[in-house]
């Protein structure tokens, strides 16, 4: 069935594409023809066209006219985007292929095919990747996405290494490549070429830069460890500063001619590097601040908030370009600078929008770039083949990359805290991919000044194909073979984040004590400065409150849990459960055995979010709705999770004193389930109306002091009056339903020693049904937060749920 | 810097310290200078609090420590439980925890575990929380650290939640406290060497 699906998809896709392309090219061909013709002979064409003024003479009222010229440009643009997207669709249909060959390589091949079709139809390559389109319309969004999603902390802590690779590495690449080629030229390996030293250096400079688009495309499926990735990726972004300078400088030198170059010019070149690099970064930084400031005030126009981010980002790019500074650096720093503030200032939905739109744009652009890279190859005019030149270039690009990286790393490791390993260095060298930026620069060469422009373009294309296709394909096997340390795949844990912070503070303290100013000291100083000044100006006051990193992680984790419960509940048909109190649900049939015990509570609670119809859930719903305000998210999650864990516990300790089995007895489960529902309904109702024949249960505690705890949600405080200090605590439950099946879990230890149901003797009155305890618990939420642990649906007993009930009694509460 | 009469030989037990902690002579020298700077009373030991006034004494000279959320914990880590003074040797030993780990160091079995190994670093981190040195991080202790770090921005309730959840995640034997092993396990994905080292102490 699946196979059929794929085949159909393939067929459909290819047919569609071929039709589209031939249609387009035929129209285009016709257009080209009609253009010429209409100039000569207005009425010759059989299409009734009425544009350009001097078009054909109309003889009657045209009912329908075919106005191709009217829509030509936008139509072609849209069509190409569609084609590229369809190409991606076809490629991604089969995961077996994409896991071996990276998508970028496949897209290039797809471009080859398309180019072939077009060329076949037109005999001339009408579509190619022009520098303007590439640099102005396709590249900015990719880089903006890179900057916006950049892990800042990681980036800045490896900044030194990244800068070394980017600046010195690129200069080395350019110089070595240019000089070697020139040397070989002189040595006669390349035959007869009209190229001087300067032109070789120019070629070297455009070839030197590692391309961010290609790096993202290849590395994204490999998942190497984050330090390695950030170094290659950071280098690919920052080396634009160098590339722009080198390219312009050598371009100017070539124009000036070899004799005009003296020390002054060289010094000017070096100065221009600093100006371009820092200037570009500064422009980006300013625009980043602008975006942050703007999002601070856009509370009333939340719907178009995301638009500002994109527009200002693009303006940053164009402004830097206008001032002949490094545009890529500008947009990268814009993205990096503003990410923190706009994520706090904007509404969550806007943040999501920004993130997704960025991804869509970046991904789309990448696709189009690779397709066009493929298409541009099928053009007879640009191909000049010089075996020596091409092969030597390939060889030198690879070899010098390796040499450069190893040498620089050797120097760096003397200064780095954690040295870069050999294996990582190999991957870093191998990952020095060239891509569309090099091609774009090559096409921008002036053919009057550089006679061999076509040769350079051809060589660039070959190198790009080599790196993207061959190196892309072999990257994954190489990473596996060399056993490169991979990215730590793991769930976000709160304790890790807390510990992170503790480490940071610890290091700063130790640096202070040992009296030295180091990296951590600087970071700390920057953080303090930033907190004091920048967040005041750039962040909304309401956002300022919750900006702590640990809290954000906590919030995220809670949301994730809540959503998981909701989807679970939904999936298992929660709604009918709540509506019908006496519903009999065939647990075995509907759910896995594993989940059966969790069922009752998930359903009860998660349905609330979706269906407020029954009165019971209406109240819960209200509570959860109220809780959705930022600071009260936590409460609502308490509520959700309190009830959630009950079910598990109920079933678990039913029959055994030392180990906790899943309750497999069908009837038992049913009965428990029904009873729980009933009691819960009662408790909710009475809670709502405040009717509560209170019943006291006292338990003996090991420790003392039960203090009054603040109630969330403004529930009535009468219940708490009965808490008293001393050895006992009172449980109040509103309704009088006693359920011997459900014990309060006082103490994890107690279970081992005394079977709960036998513990009755110790207790004055009967036990509290958990659901009522839930009612009880509501006021106690601050302390009883164990429940916030993720629902662990695993084989080994997650006794947290058990303990969830007990410990609050043993603690001392503090009154906030 | 470079005062001629302070050489490594003037510092008692310098050679031993160097061997034990792995610091070089230059480092020991520098740390000794720092120690003497902190030791205002020139008594060869750093005192925790000034008895009469109960103000933090020698470590108070380091101003930034007062601003550091866990500054107090760090300071008390220098002092062995019960003691109120720390001499140079202990000072250096504690700081040795923060040396970057030597990757290819080979030790024979007789030698004690070096001060800057991962385990020792983790133990030090553990001590940050476990003030009463009972070998477990109780909820109250965790809360205290959290409060110190996050206190201004987060309400008490939320702090409790966070502490709760953190304990949940790490506490495997359900005793409502995090033992050293659990602590280590929960941080196994974290690169301790990287995170707990200071560059210049190399």
CSV table of N, CA, C and O in Angstrom, one decimal, chain B residues 43-117:
chain,number,residue,atom,x,y,z
B,43,UNK,N,48.1,36.2,59.5
B,43,UNK,CA,48.3,35.1,60.4
B,43,UNK,C,48.4,33.8,59.7
B,43,UNK,O,48.4,32.7,60.4
B,44,UNK,N,48.5,33.8,58.4
B,44,UNK,CA,48.8,32.5,57.7
B,44,UNK,C,47.5,31.7,57.5
B,44,UNK,O,47.5,30.6,57.0
B,45,UNK,N,46.4,32.3,58.0
B,45,UNK,CA,45.1,31.5,57.8
B,45,UNK,C,44.0,32.5,57.4
B,45,UNK,O,44.0,33.6,57.8
B,46,UNK,N,43.1,32.0,56.7
B,46,UNK,CA,41.9,32.8,56.4
B,46,UNK,C,40.8,32.4,57.3
B,46,UNK,O,40.5,31.2,57.6
B,47,UNK,N,40.2,33.4,57.8
B,47,UNK,CA,39.1,33.2,58.8
B,47,UNK,C,37.7,33.4,58.1
B,47,UNK,O,37.6,34.2,57.2
B,48,UNK,N,36.8,32.6,58.6
B,48,UNK,CA,35.5,32.7,58.0
B,48,UNK,C,34.7,33.9,58.4
B,48,UNK,O,34.3,34.7,57.6
B,49,UNK,N,34.5,34.0,59.7
B,49,UNK,CA,33.8,35.2,60.2
B,49,UNK,C,34.6,35.8,61.3
B,49,UNK,O,35.4,35.2,62.0
B,50,UNK,N,34.4,37.1,61.4
B,50,UNK,CA,35.0,37.8,62.5
B,50,UNK,C,34.2,37.6,63.7
B,50,UNK,O,33.1,38.0,63.8
B,51,UNK,N,34.8,36.9,64.7
B,51,UNK,CA,34.0,36.4,65.8
B,51,UNK,C,33.1,37.4,66.5
B,51,UNK,O,31.9,37.2,66.6
B,52,UNK,N,33.6,38.5,66.9
B,52,UNK,CA,32.7,39.4,67.6
B,52,UNK,C,31.6,40.0,66.8
B,52,UNK,O,30.5,40.0,67.2
B,53,UNK,N,31.9,40.3,65.5
B,53,UNK,CA,30.8,41.0,64.8
B,53,UNK,C,30.1,40.0,63.8
B,53,UNK,O,29.0,40.4,63.3
B,54,UNK,N,30.6,38.9,63.7
B,54,UNK,CA,29.9,37.9,62.8
B,54,UNK,C,29.8,38.4,61.3
B,54,UNK,O,28.9,38.0,60.6
B,55,UNK,N,30.7,39.2,60.9
B,55,UNK,CA,30.8,39.6,59.5
B,55,UNK,C,31.7,38.7,58.8
B,55,UNK,O,32.7,38.3,59.4
B,56,UNK,N,31.5,38.4,57.6
B,56,UNK,CA,32.5,37.6,56.8
B,56,UNK,C,33.8,38.4,56.8
B,56,UNK,O,33.8,39.6,56.4
B,57,UNK,N,34.8,37.7,57.1
B,57,UNK,CA,36.0,38.4,57.3
B,57,UNK,C,36.9,38.5,56.1
B,57,UNK,O,36.8,39.3,55.2
B,58,UNK,N,37.8,37.5,56.0
B,58,UNK,CA,38.8,37.6,54.9
B,58,UNK,C,38.2,37.5,53.5
B,58,UNK,O,38.6,38.2,52.6
B,59,UNK,N,37.2,36.7,53.4
B,59,UNK,CA,36.7,36.5,52.1
B,59,UNK,C,35.8,37.7,51.7
B,59,UNK,O,35.4,37.9,50.6
B,60,UNK,N,35.6,38.5,52.7
B,60,UNK,CA,34.8,39.7,52.4
B,60,UNK,C,35.6,40.7,51.5
B,60,UNK,O,35.0,41.6,50.9
B,61,UNK,N,36.9,40.5,51.5
B,61,UNK,CA,37.7,41.4,50.7
B,61,UNK,C,37.4,41.2,49.2
B,61,UNK,O,37.7,42.1,48.4
B,62,UNK,N,36.9,40.1,48.9
B,62,UNK,CA,36.5,39.9,47.5
B,62,UNK,C,35.1,40.4,47.3
B,62,UNK,O,34.1,39.7,47.7
B,63,UNK,N,35.0,41.6,46.8
B,63,UNK,CA,33.7,42.3,46.8
B,63,UNK,C,32.6,41.5,46.0
B,63,UNK,O,31.5,41.5,46.4
B,64,UNK,N,33.0,41.0,44.9
B,64,UNK,CA,32.0,40.5,44.0
B,64,UNK,C,31.3,39.3,44.6
B,64,UNK,O,30.2,38.9,44.2
B,65,UNK,N,32.0,38.7,45.6
B,65,UNK,CA,31.4,37.5,46.2
B,65,UNK,C,30.1,37.8,46.9
B,65,UNK,O,29.2,37.0,47.0
B,66,UNK,N,30.0,39.0,47.4
B,66,UNK,CA,28.8,39.4,48.1
B,66,UNK,C,27.6,39.4,47.1
B,66,UNK,O,26.5,39.1,47.5
B,67,UNK,N,27.9,39.7,45.9
B,67,UNK,CA,26.8,39.8,44.9
B,67,UNK,C,26.5,38.4,44.3
B,67,UNK,O,25.4,38.2,43.7
B,68,UNK,N,27.4,37.5,44.5
B,68,UNK,CA,27.2,36.2,43.9
B,68,UNK,C,26.1,35.4,44.7
B,68,UNK,O,26.2,35.3,45.9
B,69,UNK,N,25.1,34.8,44.0
B,69,UNK,CA,24.1,34.1,44.7
B,69,UNK,C,24.6,33.0,45.6
B,69,UNK,O,24.0,32.8,46.7
B,70,UNK,N,25.5,32.3,45.1
B,70,UNK,CA,26.0,31.2,45.9
B,70,UNK,C,27.3,31.4,46.6
B,70,UNK,O,28.1,30.5,46.9
B,71,UNK,N,27.6,32.7,46.7
B,71,UNK,CA,28.9,33.1,47.3
B,71,UNK,C,29.1,32.5,48.7
B,71,UNK,O,30.2,32.0,48.9
B,72,UNK,N,28.1,32.5,49.5
B,72,UNK,CA,28.2,31.9,50.8
B,72,UNK,C,28.6,30.5,50.8
B,72,UNK,O,29.5,30.0,51.5
B,73,UNK,N,27.9,29.7,49.9
B,73,UNK,CA,28.2,28.3,49.8
B,73,UNK,C,29.6,28.1,49.4
B,73,UNK,O,30.3,27.2,49.9
B,74,UNK,N,30.1,28.9,48.5
B,74,UNK,CA,31.4,28.7,48.0
B,74,UNK,C,32.4,28.9,49.1
B,74,UNK,O,33.3,28.1,49.3
B,75,UNK,N,32.2,30.0,49.8
B,75,UNK,CA,33.1,30.3,50.9
B,75,UNK,C,33.1,29.2,51.9
B,75,UNK,O,34.2,28.7,52.4
B,76,UNK,N,32.0,28.7,52.3
B,76,UNK,CA,31.9,27.7,53.3
B,76,UNK,C,32.5,26.4,52.8
B,76,UNK,O,32.9,25.5,53.6
B,77,UNK,N,32.6,26.2,51.5
B,77,UNK,CA,33.2,25.0,50.9
B,77,UNK,C,34.7,25.0,51.2
B,77,UNK,O,35.3,23.9,51.3
B,78,UNK,N,35.2,26.2,51.4
B,78,UNK,CA,36.7,26.2,51.7
B,78,UNK,C,37.0,25.7,53.0
B,78,UNK,O,38.1,25.2,53.3
B,79,UNK,N,36.1,25.8,53.9
B,79,UNK,CA,36.3,25.5,55.3
B,79,UNK,C,35.8,24.1,55.5
B,79,UNK,O,34.7,23.8,55.3
B,80,UNK,N,36.6,23.2,56.1
B,80,UNK,CA,36.2,21.9,56.5
B,80,UNK,C,35.1,22.0,57.5
B,80,UNK,O,35.2,23.0,58.3
B,81,UNK,N,34.2,21.1,57.6
B,81,UNK,CA,33.1,21.2,58.6
B,81,UNK,C,33.7,21.4,60.0
B,81,UNK,O,34.5,20.6,60.4
B,82,UNK,N,33.2,22.3,60.6
B,82,UNK,CA,33.6,22.5,62.0
B,82,UNK,C,34.7,23.5,62.1
B,82,UNK,O,34.9,24.2,63.2
B,83,UNK,N,35.5,23.6,61.1
B,83,UNK,CA,36.7,24.5,61.2
B,83,UNK,C,36.3,25.9,60.8
B,83,UNK,O,35.4,26.1,60.0
B,84,UNK,N,37.1,26.8,61.4
B,84,UNK,CA,36.8,28.2,61.0
B,84,UNK,C,37.9,28.9,60.3
B,84,UNK,O,37.8,30.1,59.9
B,85,UNK,N,39.0,28.2,60.1
B,85,UNK,CA,40.1,28.8,59.4
B,85,UNK,C,40.5,27.9,58.3
B,85,UNK,O,40.3,26.7,58.3
B,86,UNK,N,41.2,28.5,57.3
B,86,UNK,CA,41.7,27.6,56.2
B,86,UNK,C,43.2,28.1,56.0
B,86,UNK,O,43.4,29.3,55.9
B,87,UNK,N,44.0,27.2,55.9
B,87,UNK,CA,45.4,27.6,55.6
B,87,UNK,C,45.7,27.5,54.1
B,87,UNK,O,44.8,27.1,53.3
B,88,UNK,N,46.9,27.8,53.7
B,88,UNK,CA,47.2,27.9,52.3
B,88,UNK,C,47.0,26.6,51.6
B,88,UNK,O,46.6,26.5,50.5
B,89,UNK,N,47.5,25.5,52.3
B,89,UNK,CA,47.4,24.2,51.6
B,89,UNK,C,46.0,23.9,51.3
B,89,UNK,O,45.7,23.4,50.1
B,90,UNK,N,45.0,24.1,52.2
B,90,UNK,CA,43.6,23.7,51.9
B,90,UNK,C,43.1,24.7,50.8
B,90,UNK,O,42.3,24.2,49.9
B,91,UNK,N,43.5,25.9,50.9
B,91,UNK,CA,43.1,26.9,49.9
B,91,UNK,C,43.5,26.4,48.5
B,91,UNK,O,42.6,26.4,47.6
B,92,UNK,N,44.7,26.0,48.4
B,92,UNK,CA,45.1,25.5,47.1
B,92,UNK,C,44.4,24.2,46.7
B,92,UNK,O,44.0,24.0,45.5
B,93,UNK,N,44.2,23.4,47.7
B,93,UNK,CA,43.5,22.1,47.3
B,93,UNK,C,42.1,22.3,46.8
B,93,UNK,O,41.7,21.6,45.9
B,94,UNK,N,41.4,23.2,47.4
B,94,UNK,CA,40.1,23.5,46.9
B,94,UNK,C,40.1,24.1,45.5
B,94,UNK,O,39.4,23.7,44.6
B,95,UNK,N,41.1,25.0,45.3
B,95,UNK,CA,41.1,25.6,44.0
B,95,UNK,C,41.6,24.6,42.9
B,95,UNK,O,41.3,24.8,41.7
B,96,UNK,N,42.3,23.6,43.4
B,96,UNK,CA,42.7,22.6,42.4
B,96,UNK,C,41.6,21.9,41.8
B,96,UNK,O,41.8,21.3,40.7
B,97,UNK,N,40.5,21.9,42.4
B,97,UNK,CA,39.3,21.2,41.8
B,97,UNK,C,39.0,21.8,40.4
B,97,UNK,O,38.4,21.1,39.6
B,98,UNK,N,39.4,23.0,40.3
B,98,UNK,CA,39.0,23.7,39.0
B,98,UNK,C,40.0,23.7,37.9
B,98,UNK,O,39.8,24.4,36.9
B,99,UNK,N,41.0,22.9,38.2
B,99,UNK,CA,41.9,22.8,37.1
B,99,UNK,C,41.3,22.0,36.0
B,99,UNK,O,40.6,21.0,36.3
B,100,UNK,N,41.6,22.3,34.7
B,100,UNK,CA,41.1,21.5,33.7
B,100,UNK,C,41.7,20.1,33.8
B,100,UNK,O,42.8,19.9,34.1
B,101,UNK,N,40.9,19.1,33.5
B,101,UNK,CA,41.4,17.7,33.6
B,101,UNK,C,42.4,17.4,32.6
B,101,UNK,O,42.4,17.8,31.4
B,102,UNK,N,43.4,16.7,33.0
B,102,UNK,CA,44.5,16.3,32.1
B,102,UNK,C,44.0,15.1,31.4
B,102,UNK,O,43.8,14.0,32.1
B,103,UNK,N,43.9,15.1,30.2
B,103,UNK,CA,43.3,14.0,29.5
B,103,UNK,C,44.1,12.7,29.5
B,103,UNK,O,43.6,11.7,29.9
B,104,UNK,N,45.3,12.9,29.2
B,104,UNK,CA,46.1,11.6,29.0
B,104,UNK,C,47.0,11.3,30.2
B,104,UNK,O,48.0,10.7,30.1
B,105,UNK,N,46.5,11.8,31.3
B,105,UNK,CA,47.3,11.5,32.5
B,105,UNK,C,47.2,10.1,32.9
B,105,UNK,O,46.1,9.5,33.0
B,106,UNK,N,48.3,9.5,33.2
B,106,UNK,CA,48.2,8.1,33.6
B,106,UNK,C,48.7,8.1,35.1
B,106,UNK,O,49.7,8.7,35.4
B,107,UNK,N,47.9,7.4,35.9
B,107,UNK,CA,48.3,7.3,37.3
B,107,UNK,C,48.5,5.9,37.7
B,107,UNK,O,47.7,5.0,37.2
B,108,UNK,N,49.4,5.6,38.5
B,108,UNK,CA,49.4,4.3,39.0
B,108,UNK,C,48.4,4.2,40.1
B,108,UNK,O,47.9,5.2,40.7
B,109,UNK,N,48.0,3.0,40.4
B,109,UNK,CA,46.9,2.7,41.3
B,109,UNK,C,47.1,3.3,42.7
B,109,UNK,O,46.2,3.7,43.4
B,110,UNK,N,48.4,3.4,43.1
B,110,UNK,CA,48.6,3.9,44.5
B,110,UNK,C,48.3,5.3,44.7
B,110,UNK,O,47.9,5.8,45.7
B,111,UNK,N,48.4,6.1,43.6
B,111,UNK,CA,48.2,7.5,43.7
B,111,UNK,C,46.8,7.9,44.0
B,111,UNK,O,45.9,7.2,43.4
B,112,UNK,N,46.6,8.9,44.7
B,112,UNK,CA,45.2,9.3,45.1
B,112,UNK,C,44.6,9.9,43.8
B,112,UNK,O,45.3,10.5,43.0
B,113,UNK,N,43.3,9.9,43.8
B,113,UNK,CA,42.6,10.5,42.7
B,113,UNK,C,42.9,12.0,42.6
B,113,UNK,O,42.8,12.7,43.6
B,114,UNK,N,43.3,12.5,41.5
B,114,UNK,CA,43.7,13.9,41.4
B,114,UNK,C,42.6,14.8,41.7
B,114,UNK,O,41.4,14.4,41.6
B,115,UNK,N,42.9,15.9,42.2
B,115,UNK,CA,41.9,16.8,42.7
B,115,UNK,C,41.0,17.3,41.6
B,115,UNK,O,39.8,17.7,41.9
B,116,UNK,N,41.4,17.3,40.4
B,116,UNK,CA,40.6,17.9,39.4
B,116,UNK,C,39.9,16.9,38.5
B,116,UNK,O,39.5,17.1,37.4
B,117,UNK,N,39.8,15.7,39.0
B,117,UNK,CA,39.1,14.7,38.2
B,117,UNK,C,37.6,15.0,38.3
B,117,UNK,O,37.1,15.7,39.1
